[in-house]
């Protein structure tokens, strides 16, 4: 396996290869991994995310999966990096982590079978598919602000090639405490299936990203929290939560809400059952 990262060196975005605790650029420059200013490891034209996929998450919501996966888009303006600050806008309260594995496309992909999809994958990285559920009442269909607000798509720390996604743990930590503990084996639809499904009607270009779903136990985090996502062989993606510098404007658009749907989604229940959810921590 090889791990590629993108960092800022002398003010320019540079692709580097990880060698132990150092990052090596093609021109010979080196930087320590703990001192590097990271960028998202790829530059996608689009980020596509699957809704429910992990069986533990399905059970947590007390629901059943549809016969095929459903998806939403995260705009590329939401991209963030390893050690990047994730902003919870002032006036919002329900910013949830969702540790995930991201598929990165390596070759233009259109109309391929699941058996051939792997030939179009460059590698994998970690993602945190943050959700700002305060806007769920107005954006439940599109998920635009819920999942697409600025900073809500950290990727990294690097793109790993030659990684076998079978039988790998996927864990999320908040301030060092384990909060999500899942596995790629609990995914209903694997990485190759997701790529082939999307590529039936949407051309995937090199660098495009597919987020493959999160295990149970997505919960809200607060400014000051450190959220880390880890998977075997992919490293550890770390992000701090910060409070937005300004409040959500009140002279335009819908306001953040705290309805039963918002609360039950943020706290891990099914809003259709009106409050059947774990107690708030």
Backbone as CSV, one residue per row, in Angstrom:
resi,resn,N_x,N_y,N_z,CA_x,CA_y,CA_z,C_x,C_y,C_z
1,UNK,0.847,-1.199,0.000,0.000,0.000,0.000,0.882,1.248,0.000
2,UNK,0.411,2.274,-0.676,1.091,3.562,-0.703,0.107,4.634,-0.259
3,UNK,0.582,5.563,0.562,-0.274,6.650,1.037,0.212,7.983,0.474
4,UNK,-0.684,8.651,-0.251,-0.402,9.969,-0.806,-1.169,11.013,-0.007
5,UNK,-0.521,12.136,0.247,-1.199,13.245,0.902,-0.989,14.521,0.084
6,UNK,-1.834,15.502,0.329,-1.647,16.832,-0.233,-1.439,17.801,0.923
7,UNK,-0.371,18.570,0.839,-0.030,19.514,1.897,0.387,20.834,1.265
8,UNK,0.465,21.860,2.095,1.013,23.140,1.659,2.505,23.162,1.947
9,UNK,3.302,23.385,0.918,4.743,23.571,1.056,5.111,24.890,0.406
10,UNK,5.671,25.785,1.185,6.041,27.107,0.673,4.871,27.782,-0.034
11,UNK,3.681,27.589,0.515,2.496,28.260,0.002,1.824,27.597,-1.180
12,UNK,2.337,26.451,-1.640,1.767,25.757,-2.797,1.255,24.380,-2.394
13,UNK,0.181,23.934,-3.063,-0.343,22.592,-2.832,0.569,21.575,-3.509
14,UNK,1.052,20.608,-2.730,2.021,19.632,-3.231,1.568,18.236,-2.819
15,UNK,1.629,17.295,-3.770,1.368,15.903,-3.427,2.645,15.285,-2.863
16,UNK,2.505,14.574,-1.760,3.645,13.956,-1.093,3.317,12.502,-0.803
17,UNK,4.349,11.718,-0.553,4.196,10.312,-0.188,4.620,10.161,1.262
18,UNK,3.830,9.427,2.012,4.192,9.214,3.415,5.274,8.157,3.525
19,UNK,6.336,8.498,4.258,7.404,7.557,4.599,7.600,7.623,6.103
20,UNK,6.930,6.709,6.819,6.997,6.732,8.275,6.358,7.993,8.821
21,UNK,7.143,8.765,9.599,6.614,9.997,10.175,6.987,11.223,9.361
22,UNK,7.391,10.993,8.095,7.723,12.095,7.207,6.923,12.018,5.918
23,UNK,6.775,13.168,5.264,6.115,13.260,3.974,7.137,13.747,2.961
24,UNK,7.273,13.002,1.860,8.307,13.256,0.866,7.688,13.773,-0.418
25,UNK,8.143,14.956,-0.890,7.709,15.516,-2.165,8.602,14.998,-3.280
26,UNK,8.120,15.095,-4.519,8.874,14.585,-5.670,10.208,15.294,-5.844
27,UNK,10.308,16.549,-5.395,11.562,17.302,-5.540,12.512,17.103,-4.371
28,UNK,12.178,16.178,-3.474,13.063,15.850,-2.367,12.771,16.559,-1.067
29,UNK,11.899,17.537,-1.077,11.559,18.216,0.177,10.826,17.268,1.117
30,UNK,11.106,17.402,2.398,10.490,16.559,3.419,9.869,17.430,4.506
31,UNK,8.802,16.910,5.091,8.174,17.581,6.212,7.625,16.509,7.148
32,UNK,7.718,16.759,8.442,7.167,15.832,9.420,5.640,15.824,9.321
33,UNK,5.049,14.643,9.442,3.586,14.542,9.316,2.870,15.395,10.354
34,UNK,3.429,15.503,11.558,2.746,16.257,12.611,2.948,17.761,12.481
35,UNK,3.770,18.184,11.514,3.987,19.611,11.297,3.389,20.091,9.975
36,UNK,2.946,19.171,9.156,2.446,19.527,7.830,1.076,20.194,7.923
37,UNK,0.849,21.146,7.035,-0.473,21.744,6.896,-1.209,20.986,5.811
38,UNK,-2.151,20.153,6.221,-2.809,19.241,5.297,-3.902,19.923,4.489
39,UNK,-4.102,19.387,3.289,-5.225,19.718,2.424,-6.023,18.437,2.194
40,UNK,-7.260,18.519,1.679,-7.933,17.279,1.284,-7.032,16.500,0.337
41,UNK,-6.945,15.178,0.487,-5.981,14.403,-0.305,-6.292,14.347,-1.791
42,UNK,-7.519,14.701,-2.187,-7.917,14.706,-3.601,-8.728,15.962,-3.875
43,UNK,-8.887,16.280,-5.170,-9.688,17.433,-5.588,-10.826,16.909,-6.458
44,UNK,-11.964,16.571,-5.851,-13.068,15.968,-6.613,-13.889,17.008,-7.354
45,UNK,-14.555,16.542,-8.422,-15.562,17.391,-9.070,-16.900,17.238,-8.354
46,UNK,-17.064,16.150,-7.600,-18.295,15.924,-6.839,-18.024,14.933,-5.710
47,UNK,-18.833,15.065,-4.669,-18.814,14.145,-3.532,-20.224,13.591,-3.395
48,UNK,-20.356,12.277,-3.529,-21.647,11.599,-3.452,-21.656,10.721,-2.211
49,UNK,-22.727,10.794,-1.443,-22.802,10.037,-0.190,-24.042,9.155,-0.185
50,UNK,-23.883,7.929,0.297,-25.006,7.022,0.449,-25.703,7.328,1.776
51,UNK,-27.025,7.175,1.807,-27.763,7.397,3.050,-27.452,6.279,4.046
52,UNK,-28.326,5.319,4.194,-28.112,4.205,5.122,-27.425,3.056,4.396
53,UNK,-26.444,2.447,5.074,-25.738,1.303,4.501,-25.308,0.313,5.580
54,UNK,-24.796,0.807,6.710,-24.353,-0.073,7.796,-25.553,-0.638,8.550
55,UNK,-25.538,-1.928,8.765,-26.683,-2.587,9.407,-26.923,-2.073,10.823
56,UNK,-25.864,-1.722,11.551,-26.053,-1.211,12.911,-26.800,0.115,12.901
57,UNK,-26.565,0.920,11.902,-27.251,2.211,11.783,-28.724,2.009,11.425
58,UNK,-28.984,1.062,10.558,-30.365,0.735,10.185,-31.137,0.271,11.422
59,UNK,-30.519,-0.611,12.218,-31.173,-1.112,13.426,-31.398,0.011,14.434
60,UNK,-30.457,0.919,14.535,-30.581,2.032,15.463,-31.802,2.896,15.145
61,UNK,-32.085,3.086,13.866,-33.225,3.892,13.461,-34.526,3.093,13.421
62,UNK,-34.458,1.804,13.692,-35.674,0.999,13.707,-36.378,0.981,12.374
63,UNK,-35.609,0.944,11.291,-36.190,1.022,9.958,-35.709,-0.156,9.119
64,UNK,-36.052,-0.163,7.872,-35.569,-1.177,6.936,-34.975,-0.465,5.727
65,UNK,-34.046,-1.116,5.086,-33.415,-0.538,3.913,-34.315,-0.660,2.691
66,UNK,-34.213,0.289,1.772,-34.885,0.122,0.482,-34.181,-0.964,-0.317
67,UNK,-34.738,-1.400,-1.445,-34.106,-2.466,-2.214,-32.766,-2.078,-2.820
68,UNK,-32.507,-0.779,-2.957,-31.245,-0.302,-3.516,-30.842,0.960,-2.768
69,UNK,-29.557,1.296,-2.769,-29.112,2.466,-2.007,-29.652,3.778,-2.572
70,UNK,-29.795,4.762,-1.698,-30.159,6.118,-2.089,-29.017,7.059,-1.693
71,UNK,-28.940,8.208,-2.346,-27.760,9.057,-2.227,-28.127,10.527,-2.099
72,UNK,-27.136,11.324,-1.699,-27.232,12.779,-1.750,-25.853,13.328,-2.110
73,UNK,-25.823,14.593,-2.528,-24.578,15.262,-2.903,-24.100,16.176,-1.790
74,UNK,-22.795,16.203,-1.585,-22.173,17.232,-0.755,-21.389,18.143,-1.691
75,UNK,-21.625,19.456,-1.662,-20.885,20.338,-2.563,-19.400,20.354,-2.215
76,UNK,-18.568,20.584,-3.225,-17.119,20.580,-2.985,-16.702,21.742,-2.095
77,UNK,-17.558,22.758,-1.958,-17.256,23.860,-1.037,-17.286,23.409,0.424
78,UNK,-17.826,22.209,0.692,-17.839,21.664,2.057,-16.543,20.946,2.410
79,UNK,-15.643,20.771,1.435,-14.423,20.008,1.686,-13.599,20.613,2.811
80,UNK,-12.991,19.727,3.573,-12.130,20.090,4.691,-11.011,19.061,4.740
81,UNK,-10.059,19.246,5.624,-8.868,18.402,5.634,-8.592,17.842,7.017
82,UNK,-7.616,16.967,7.088,-7.077,16.488,8.361,-6.598,17.684,9.176
83,UNK,-7.070,17.751,10.421,-6.781,18.829,11.368,-7.480,20.141,11.029
84,UNK,-8.353,20.140,10.037,-9.120,21.344,9.727,-10.214,21.562,10.756
85,UNK,-10.574,22.828,10.995,-11.636,23.164,11.935,-12.997,22.973,11.277
86,UNK,-13.899,22.300,11.982,-15.276,22.104,11.528,-16.156,23.114,12.261
87,UNK,-16.882,23.915,11.498,-17.621,25.038,12.065,-19.069,24.654,12.357
88,UNK,-19.475,24.841,13.613,-20.899,24.770,13.965,-21.411,26.202,14.035
89,UNK,-22.278,26.605,13.093,-22.724,27.999,13.080,-23.378,28.402,14.401
90,UNK,-23.167,29.643,14.765,-23.799,30.161,15.966,-25.315,30.047,15.826
91,UNK,-25.976,29.600,16.879,-27.418,29.403,16.845,-27.829,27.997,16.487
92,UNK,-26.858,27.144,16.096,-27.136,25.731,15.797,-26.629,24.856,16.938
93,UNK,-27.271,23.699,17.121,-26.960,22.853,18.276,-26.747,21.384,17.934
94,UNK,-27.120,20.967,16.731,-27.148,19.537,16.425,-26.223,19.207,15.257
95,UNK,-24.921,19.370,15.502,-23.886,19.018,14.544,-23.373,17.629,14.899
96,UNK,-23.664,16.641,14.046,-23.321,15.246,14.319,-22.127,14.788,13.496
97,UNK,-21.240,14.012,14.118,-20.180,13.310,13.388,-20.762,12.073,12.717
98,UNK,-20.125,11.632,11.639,-20.434,10.350,10.994,-19.144,9.834,10.363
99,UNK,-18.430,8.980,11.071,-17.203,8.407,10.541,-17.485,7.475,9.374
100,UNK,-16.758,7.671,8.266,-17.009,6.882,7.064,-15.706,6.588,6.320
101,UNK,-15.794,5.630,5.420,-14.718,5.361,4.473,-15.119,5.929,3.126
102,UNK,-14.194,6.649,2.498,-14.457,7.296,1.221,-13.741,6.569,0.098
103,UNK,-14.473,6.321,-0.976,-13.917,5.728,-2.196,-13.463,6.870,-3.099
104,UNK,-12.259,6.760,-3.648,-11.740,7.786,-4.554,-11.572,7.178,-5.948
105,UNK,-12.184,7.807,-6.921,-12.127,7.324,-8.296,-10.769,7.655,-8.918
106,UNK,-10.232,6.690,-9.677,-8.938,6.878,-10.318,-8.992,6.980,-11.822
107,UNK,-10.009,6.357,-12.423,-10.194,6.405,-13.877,-11.640,6.754,-14.178
108,UNK,-11.841,7.505,-15.262,-13.202,7.852,-15.654,-14.061,6.593,-15.699
109,UNK,-15.223,6.690,-15.086,-16.045,5.500,-14.844,-17.477,5.758,-15.291
110,UNK,-17.971,4.921,-16.189,-19.352,5.033,-16.660,-19.810,3.667,-17.136
111,UNK,-20.954,3.212,-16.606,-21.573,1.967,-17.049,-20.631,0.778,-16.902
112,UNK,-20.255,0.496,-15.648,-19.392,-0.649,-15.358,-20.133,-1.611,-14.428
113,UNK,-19.717,-2.847,-14.417,-20.290,-3.840,-13.511,-19.594,-3.745,-12.156
114,UNK,-20.243,-4.234,-11.090,-19.543,-4.284,-9.807,-18.231,-5.051,-9.882
115,UNK,-18.169,-6.079,-10.702,-16.941,-6.866,-10.825,-15.798,-6.059,-11.425
116,UNK,-16.133,-5.057,-12.250,-15.103,-4.248,-12.902,-14.879,-2.903,-12.225
117,UNK,-15.707,-2.571,-11.242,-15.629,-1.236,-10.631,-14.283,-0.994,-9.953
118,UNK,-13.707,-2.041,-9.377,-12.437,-1.878,-8.680,-11.331,-1.351,-9.575
119,UNK,-11.400,-1.626,-10.870,-10.384,-1.149,-11.812,-10.430,0.367,-11.975
120,UNK,-11.507,0.987,-11.513,-11.676,2.441,-11.670,-11.469,3.179,-10.350
121,UNK,-11.076,2.466,-9.319,-10.875,3.070,-7.998,-9.384,3.325,-7.784
122,UNK,-9.043,4.583,-7.439,-7.646,4.928,-7.152,-7.235,4.434,-5.776
123,UNK,-8.146,4.544,-4.825,-7.835,4.153,-3.452,-8.915,4.636,-2.510
124,UNK,-8.560,4.725,-1.240,-9.529,5.034,-0.193,-8.938,6.026,0.791
125,UNK,-9.820,6.777,1.424,-9.428,7.682,2.482,-10.536,7.692,3.529
126,UNK,-10.310,8.390,4.623,-11.317,8.523,5.662,-12.120,9.795,5.434
127,UNK,-13.347,9.777,5.912,-14.217,10.948,5.823,-15.001,11.074,7.115
128,UNK,-15.412,12.300,7.393,-16.376,12.533,8.461,-17.534,13.303,7.841
129,UNK,-18.638,12.601,7.635,-19.797,13.150,6.934,-20.665,13.922,7.928
130,UNK,-20.137,15.047,8.412,-20.852,15.819,9.425,-22.226,16.247,8.920
131,UNK,-23.192,16.257,9.847,-24.541,16.678,9.521,-25.008,17.769,10.464
132,UNK,-25.503,18.870,9.912,-26.033,19.977,10.700,-27.555,19.821,10.739
133,UNK,-28.019,19.029,11.693,-29.417,18.602,11.678,-30.404,19.707,12.038
134,UNK,-29.910,20.844,12.504,-30.795,21.982,12.759,-31.579,22.379,11.517
135,UNK,-31.059,22.044,10.322,-31.747,22.392,9.075,-32.486,21.199,8.464
136,UNK,-32.674,20.160,9.235,-33.294,18.964,8.671,-34.763,19.187,8.316
137,UNK,-35.465,20.014,9.047,-36.882,20.243,8.747,-37.083,20.859,7.374
138,UNK,-36.158,21.677,6.922,-36.318,22.347,5.637,-35.561,21.670,4.504
139,UNK,-34.507,20.905,4.829,-33.643,20.325,3.792,-33.615,18.804,3.811
140,UNK,-34.627,18.164,4.419,-34.603,16.708,4.554,-34.522,16.007,3.210
141,UNK,-35.110,16.576,2.174,-35.063,15.939,0.866,-33.711,16.054,0.205
142,UNK,-33.188,17.261,0.159,-31.910,17.487,-0.535,-30.708,17.268,0.359
143,UNK,-30.848,17.479,1.669,-29.758,17.448,2.643,-28.729,18.545,2.374
144,UNK,-29.097,19.570,1.608,-28.117,20.539,1.136,-27.378,21.226,2.274
145,UNK,-28.113,21.885,3.166,-27.428,22.553,4.277,-27.082,21.580,5.392
146,UNK,-27.905,20.538,5.557,-27.624,19.543,6.595,-26.240,18.934,6.394
147,UNK,-25.929,18.536,5.168,-24.663,17.855,4.898,-23.688,18.679,4.045
148,UNK,-24.158,19.818,3.496,-23.330,20.545,2.557,-22.810,21.878,3.027
149,UNK,-23.066,22.241,4.279,-22.557,23.520,4.766,-21.030,23.503,4.819
150,UNK,-20.447,24.694,4.782,-18.991,24.813,4.740,-18.325,24.034,5.869
151,UNK,-17.232,23.372,5.547,-16.320,22.613,6.432,-16.833,21.232,6.804
152,UNK,-18.029,20.825,6.358,-18.643,19.593,6.854,-18.223,18.338,6.099
153,UNK,-17.146,18.392,5.312,-16.684,17.183,4.614,-15.169,17.012,4.744
154,UNK,-14.673,16.747,5.957,-13.245,16.468,6.086,-12.886,15.142,5.413
155,UNK,-11.782,15.145,4.681,-11.212,13.940,4.074,-9.752,13.847,4.484
156,UNK,-9.261,12.602,4.638,-7.828,12.451,4.922,-7.556,11.379,5.963
157,UNK,-6.328,11.336,6.485,-5.275,12.277,6.136,-4.688,12.078,4.738
158,UNK,-4.762,10.835,4.188,-4.167,10.583,2.889,-5.002,9.641,2.045
159,UNK,-4.649,9.553,0.772,-5.235,8.578,-0.151,-4.360,7.338,-0.146
160,UNK,-4.955,6.207,0.214,-4.207,4.952,0.326,-4.572,4.051,-0.847
161,UNK,-3.567,3.643,-1.608,-3.780,2.733,-2.733,-3.490,1.305,-2.289
162,UNK,-4.113,0.341,-2.985,-3.870,-1.060,-2.679,-4.494,-1.530,-1.386
163,UNK,-5.491,-0.809,-0.890,-6.146,-1.144,0.382,-7.346,-2.036,0.114
164,UNK,-7.412,-3.154,0.824,-8.537,-4.090,0.710,-9.586,-3.709,1.745
165,UNK,-10.784,-3.343,1.294,-11.805,-2.854,2.221,-12.493,-3.954,3.017
166,UNK,-12.250,-5.192,2.744,-12.949,-6.272,3.443,-12.429,-6.425,4.884
167,UNK,-13.359,-6.602,5.817,-13.005,-6.967,7.182,-12.237,-5.917,7.951
168,UNK,-12.477,-4.637,7.670,-11.754,-3.560,8.353,-12.659,-2.864,9.368
169,UNK,-12.093,-2.569,10.533,-12.866,-1.822,11.527,-12.962,-0.359,11.115
170,UNK,-14.011,0.306,11.589,-14.229,1.730,11.373,-14.691,2.308,12.703
171,UNK,-13.896,3.233,13.260,-14.172,3.751,14.595,-14.107,5.275,14.614
172,UNK,-14.924,5.850,15.484,-14.908,7.289,15.706,-14.710,7.552,17.188
173,UNK,-13.912,8.570,17.488,-13.607,8.965,18.861,-13.942,10.438,19.053
174,UNK,-14.483,10.764,20.227,-14.690,12.154,20.608,-13.922,12.400,21.891
175,UNK,-12.960,13.291,21.815,-12.082,13.597,22.957,-11.452,12.324,23.526
176,UNK,-11.094,11.406,22.616,-10.410,10.173,23.000,-11.322,9.024,23.374
177,UNK,-12.616,9.270,23.534,-13.561,8.211,23.909,-14.169,7.588,22.656
178,UNK,-14.218,6.264,22.610,-14.789,5.552,21.471,-16.299,5.756,21.440
179,UNK,-16.821,6.265,20.304,-18.255,6.529,20.193,-18.917,5.769,19.042
180,UNK,-18.151,5.394,18.029,-18.661,4.540,16.948,-17.675,3.394,16.759
181,UNK,-18.191,2.183,16.654,-17.331,1.008,16.489,-18.006,0.070,15.499
182,UNK,-17.656,0.197,14.242,-18.275,-0.592,13.189,-17.252,-1.333,12.357
183,UNK,-17.721,-1.894,11.251,-16.871,-2.684,10.379,-17.382,-2.581,8.950
184,UNK,-16.464,-2.695,8.008,-16.883,-2.722,6.606,-17.728,-3.950,6.302
185,UNK,-17.631,-4.975,7.124,-18.414,-6.184,6.885,-19.891,-6.007,7.192
186,UNK,-20.271,-4.920,7.872,-21.696,-4.688,8.148,-22.339,-3.785,7.101
187,UNK,-21.598,-3.466,6.050,-22.166,-2.685,4.959,-23.043,-3.581,4.086
188,UNK,-24.238,-3.126,3.794,-25.123,-3.897,2.920,-24.621,-3.890,1.490
189,UNK,-24.157,-2.728,1.030,-23.631,-2.579,-0.326,-22.165,-2.177,-0.228
190,UNK,-21.284,-2.965,-0.829,-19.857,-2.672,-0.693,-19.417,-1.582,-1.661
191,UNK,-18.119,-1.255,-1.605,-17.574,-0.121,-2.367,-17.778,-0.307,-3.871
192,UNK,-17.546,-1.513,-4.366,-17.665,-1.758,-5.801,-19.115,-1.623,-6.269
193,UNK,-20.034,-2.088,-5.449,-21.453,-1.962,-5.793,-21.846,-0.489,-5.883
194,UNK,-21.419,0.322,-4.914,-21.783,1.729,-4.904,-21.258,2.449,-6.142
195,UNK,-20.005,2.172,-6.503,-19.425,2.806,-7.687,-20.211,2.423,-8.933
196,UNK,-20.484,1.132,-9.101,-21.198,0.660,-10.285,-22.614,1.221,-10.335
197,UNK,-23.252,1.333,-9.183,-24.617,1.853,-9.131,-24.661,3.303,-9.606
198,UNK,-23.811,4.143,-9.048,-23.793,5.552,-9.434,-23.412,5.713,-10.898
199,UNK,-22.430,4.926,-11.351,-21.894,5.090,-12.709,-22.859,4.628,-13.796
200,UNK,-24.000,4.075,-13.422,-24.987,3.725,-14.442,-25.487,4.974,-15.170
201,UNK,-25.628,6.096,-14.437,-26.189,7.303,-15.045,-25.331,8.544,-14.836
202,UNK,-24.342,8.478,-13.940,-23.495,9.636,-13.633,-22.041,9.264,-13.902
203,UNK,-21.382,10.002,-14.772,-19.977,9.741,-15.050,-19.131,10.172,-13.855
204,UNK,-18.301,9.267,-13.383,-17.382,9.553,-12.288,-16.006,9.844,-12.867
205,UNK,-15.424,10.952,-12.431,-14.133,11.386,-12.946,-13.032,11.150,-11.910
206,UNK,-11.789,11.077,-12.351,-10.677,10.909,-11.396,-10.731,11.963,-10.285
207,UNK,-10.600,11.491,-9.055,-10.685,12.366,-7.890,-12.051,12.423,-7.256
208,UNK,-13.106,12.011,-7.977,-14.439,12.030,-7.386,-14.501,11.097,-6.182
209,UNK,-15.374,11.440,-5.227,-15.427,10.753,-3.936,-16.827,10.215,-3.692
210,UNK,-16.890,8.974,-3.208,-18.139,8.368,-2.751,-17.995,8.028,-1.277
211,UNK,-18.902,8.544,-0.453,-18.913,8.229,0.972,-19.824,7.025,1.188
212,UNK,-19.327,6.031,1.922,-19.948,4.705,1.921,-20.856,4.412,3.103
213,UNK,-21.127,5.396,3.962,-22.061,5.180,5.060,-21.375,5.073,6.410
214,UNK,-22.154,5.296,7.464,-21.618,5.333,8.825,-22.278,4.277,9.694
215,UNK,-21.572,3.752,10.709,-22.190,2.832,11.673,-23.112,3.577,12.641
216,UNK,-23.689,2.847,13.577,-24.569,3.426,14.593,-23.806,4.395,15.482
217,UNK,-24.581,5.231,16.161,-24.102,6.089,17.251,-23.566,7.429,16.784
218,UNK,-24.061,7.956,15.691,-23.792,9.357,15.362,-24.515,10.230,16.387
219,UNK,-23.778,11.169,16.980,-24.355,12.040,17.994,-23.819,13.465,17.850
220,UNK,-24.492,14.454,18.441,-24.004,15.833,18.348,-22.708,16.036,19.115
221,UNK,-21.891,16.947,18.586,-20.666,17.366,19.258,-20.723,18.871,19.494
222,UNK,-19.802,19.345,20.343,-19.825,20.732,20.779,-18.519,21.435,20.403
223,UNK,-18.537,22.761,20.271,-17.286,23.481,20.067,-16.256,23.111,21.140
224,UNK,-15.044,22.881,20.703,-13.982,22.423,21.595,-13.727,20.939,21.540
225,UNK,-14.680,20.164,20.999,-14.496,18.720,20.903,-13.501,18.370,19.793
226,UNK,-12.739,17.319,20.038,-11.854,16.737,19.032,-12.485,15.444,18.551
227,UNK,-12.764,15.366,17.241,-13.395,14.188,16.649,-12.386,13.506,15.734
228,UNK,-12.199,12.191,15.930,-11.239,11.436,15.134,-11.905,10.200,14.542
229,UNK,-11.622,9.950,13.277,-12.130,8.765,12.572,-10.928,7.898,12.219
230,UNK,-11.067,6.586,12.461,-9.947,5.671,12.272,-10.423,4.396,11.587
231,UNK,-9.631,3.904,10.658,-9.868,2.599,10.056,-8.521,1.928,9.843
232,UNK,-8.533,0.623,9.969,-7.304,-0.150,9.810,-6.681,0.104,8.442
233,UNK,-5.446,0.603,8.446,-4.721,0.834,7.214,-4.930,2.198,6.594
234,UNK,-5.890,2.982,7.097,-6.166,4.302,6.531,-5.763,5.441,7.458
235,UNK,-5.295,5.117,8.646,-4.842,6.153,9.559,-5.956,6.720,10.397
236,UNK,-5.773,7.990,10.780,-6.699,8.638,11.719,-6.916,10.087,11.282
237,UNK,-8.154,10.397,10.954,-8.555,11.739,10.532,-9.034,12.507,11.754
238,UNK,-8.419,13.662,12.026,-8.734,14.424,13.237,-9.240,15.815,12.878
239,UNK,-10.299,16.240,13.562,-10.860,17.574,13.360,-11.395,18.131,14.665
240,UNK,-11.190,19.416,14.898,-11.737,20.100,16.062,-13.011,20.845,15.661
241,UNK,-13.962,20.885,16.571,-15.198,21.623,16.349,-15.020,23.036,16.901
242,UNK,-15.412,24.028,16.106,-15.354,25.416,16.547,-16.710,26.059,16.333
243,UNK,-16.959,27.120,17.073,-18.204,27.861,16.923,-18.053,28.881,15.813
244,UNK,-19.115,29.025,15.016,-19.082,29.990,13.928,-18.931,31.411,14.440
245,UNK,-18.261,32.268,13.684,-18.005,33.635,14.153,-19.239,34.532,14.146
246,UNK,-20.246,34.157,13.357,-21.466,34.963,13.283,-22.677,34.056,13.352
247,UNK,-23.792,34.654,13.745,-25.042,33.898,13.836,-25.646,33.707,12.448
248,UNK,-26.494,32.689,12.317,-27.264,32.513,11.090,-28.141,33.748,10.874
249,UNK,-28.099,34.298,9.681,-28.893,35.498,9.390,-30.380,35.230,9.606
250,UNK,-31.060,36.241,10.109,-32.503,36.110,10.359,-33.353,36.843,9.329
251,UNK,-32.716,37.575,8.402,-33.499,38.358,7.450,-33.765,37.614,6.149
252,UNK,-33.393,36.327,6.089,-33.615,35.542,4.880,-33.628,34.065,5.244
253,UNK,-34.471,33.277,4.607,-34.424,31.830,4.727,-34.989,31.264,6.012
254,UNK,-35.003,29.918,6.055,-35.525,29.193,7.204,-34.553,29.277,8.382
255,UNK,-35.099,29.183,9.565,-34.299,29.223,10.785,-33.953,27.804,11.236
256,UNK,-32.856,27.643,11.967,-32.595,26.339,12.600,-33.744,25.962,13.522
257,UNK,-34.070,24.680,13.572,-35.180,24.212,14.395,-34.738,23.059,15.275
258,UNK,-35.595,22.727,16.243,-35.331,21.601,17.144,-36.595,20.766,17.267
259,UNK,-37.163,20.396,16.131,-38.384,19.604,16.105,-38.099,18.174,16.544
260,UNK,-39.188,17.390,16.660,-39.021,15.980,16.991,-38.169,15.262,15.952
261,UNK,-38.336,15.594,14.673,-37.519,14.964,13.636,-36.048,15.314,13.823
262,UNK,-35.759,16.577,14.087,-34.375,16.998,14.306,-33.772,16.265,15.491
263,UNK,-34.486,16.259,16.616,-33.965,15.640,17.831,-33.759,14.143,17.663
264,UNK,-34.733,13.457,17.094,-34.633,12.008,16.975,-33.539,11.603,15.996
265,UNK,-33.352,12.372,14.926,-32.276,12.068,13.996,-30.932,12.326,14.648
266,UNK,-30.786,13.459,15.304,-29.516,13.814,15.918,-29.147,12.882,17.066
267,UNK,-30.153,12.400,17.779,-29.895,11.601,18.974,-30.081,10.106,18.770
268,UNK,-30.375,9.700,17.535,-30.315,8.280,17.229,-31.607,7.522,17.294
269,UNK,-32.734,8.141,17.023,-34.004,7.431,17.000,-34.710,7.639,15.678
270,UNK,-35.892,7.090,15.550,-36.687,7.256,14.350,-37.805,8.238,14.660
271,UNK,-37.756,9.423,14.024,-38.719,10.469,14.356,-40.154,10.044,14.093
272,UNK,-40.357,9.092,13.186,-41.722,8.666,12.882,-42.393,8.011,14.085
273,UNK,-41.576,7.533,15.020,-42.135,6.905,16.224,-42.205,7.888,17.392
274,UNK,-42.014,9.175,17.072,-42.237,10.266,18.020,-41.501,10.087,19.333
275,UNK,-40.194,10.124,19.258,-39.419,10.208,20.489,-38.841,8.914,20.993
276,UNK,-38.938,7.829,20.233,-38.285,6.586,20.656,-36.803,6.718,20.290
277,UNK,-36.003,7.100,21.253,-34.592,7.351,20.995,-33.834,7.207,22.299
278,UNK,-32.528,6.993,22.243,-31.756,6.859,23.466,-31.783,8.150,24.265
279,UNK,-31.591,8.058,25.599,-31.576,9.279,26.407,-30.411,10.164,26.018
280,UNK,-30.582,11.454,26.185,-29.563,12.423,25.827,-28.416,12.359,26.819
281,UNK,-27.193,12.415,26.314,-26.033,12.368,27.227,-25.662,13.776,27.719
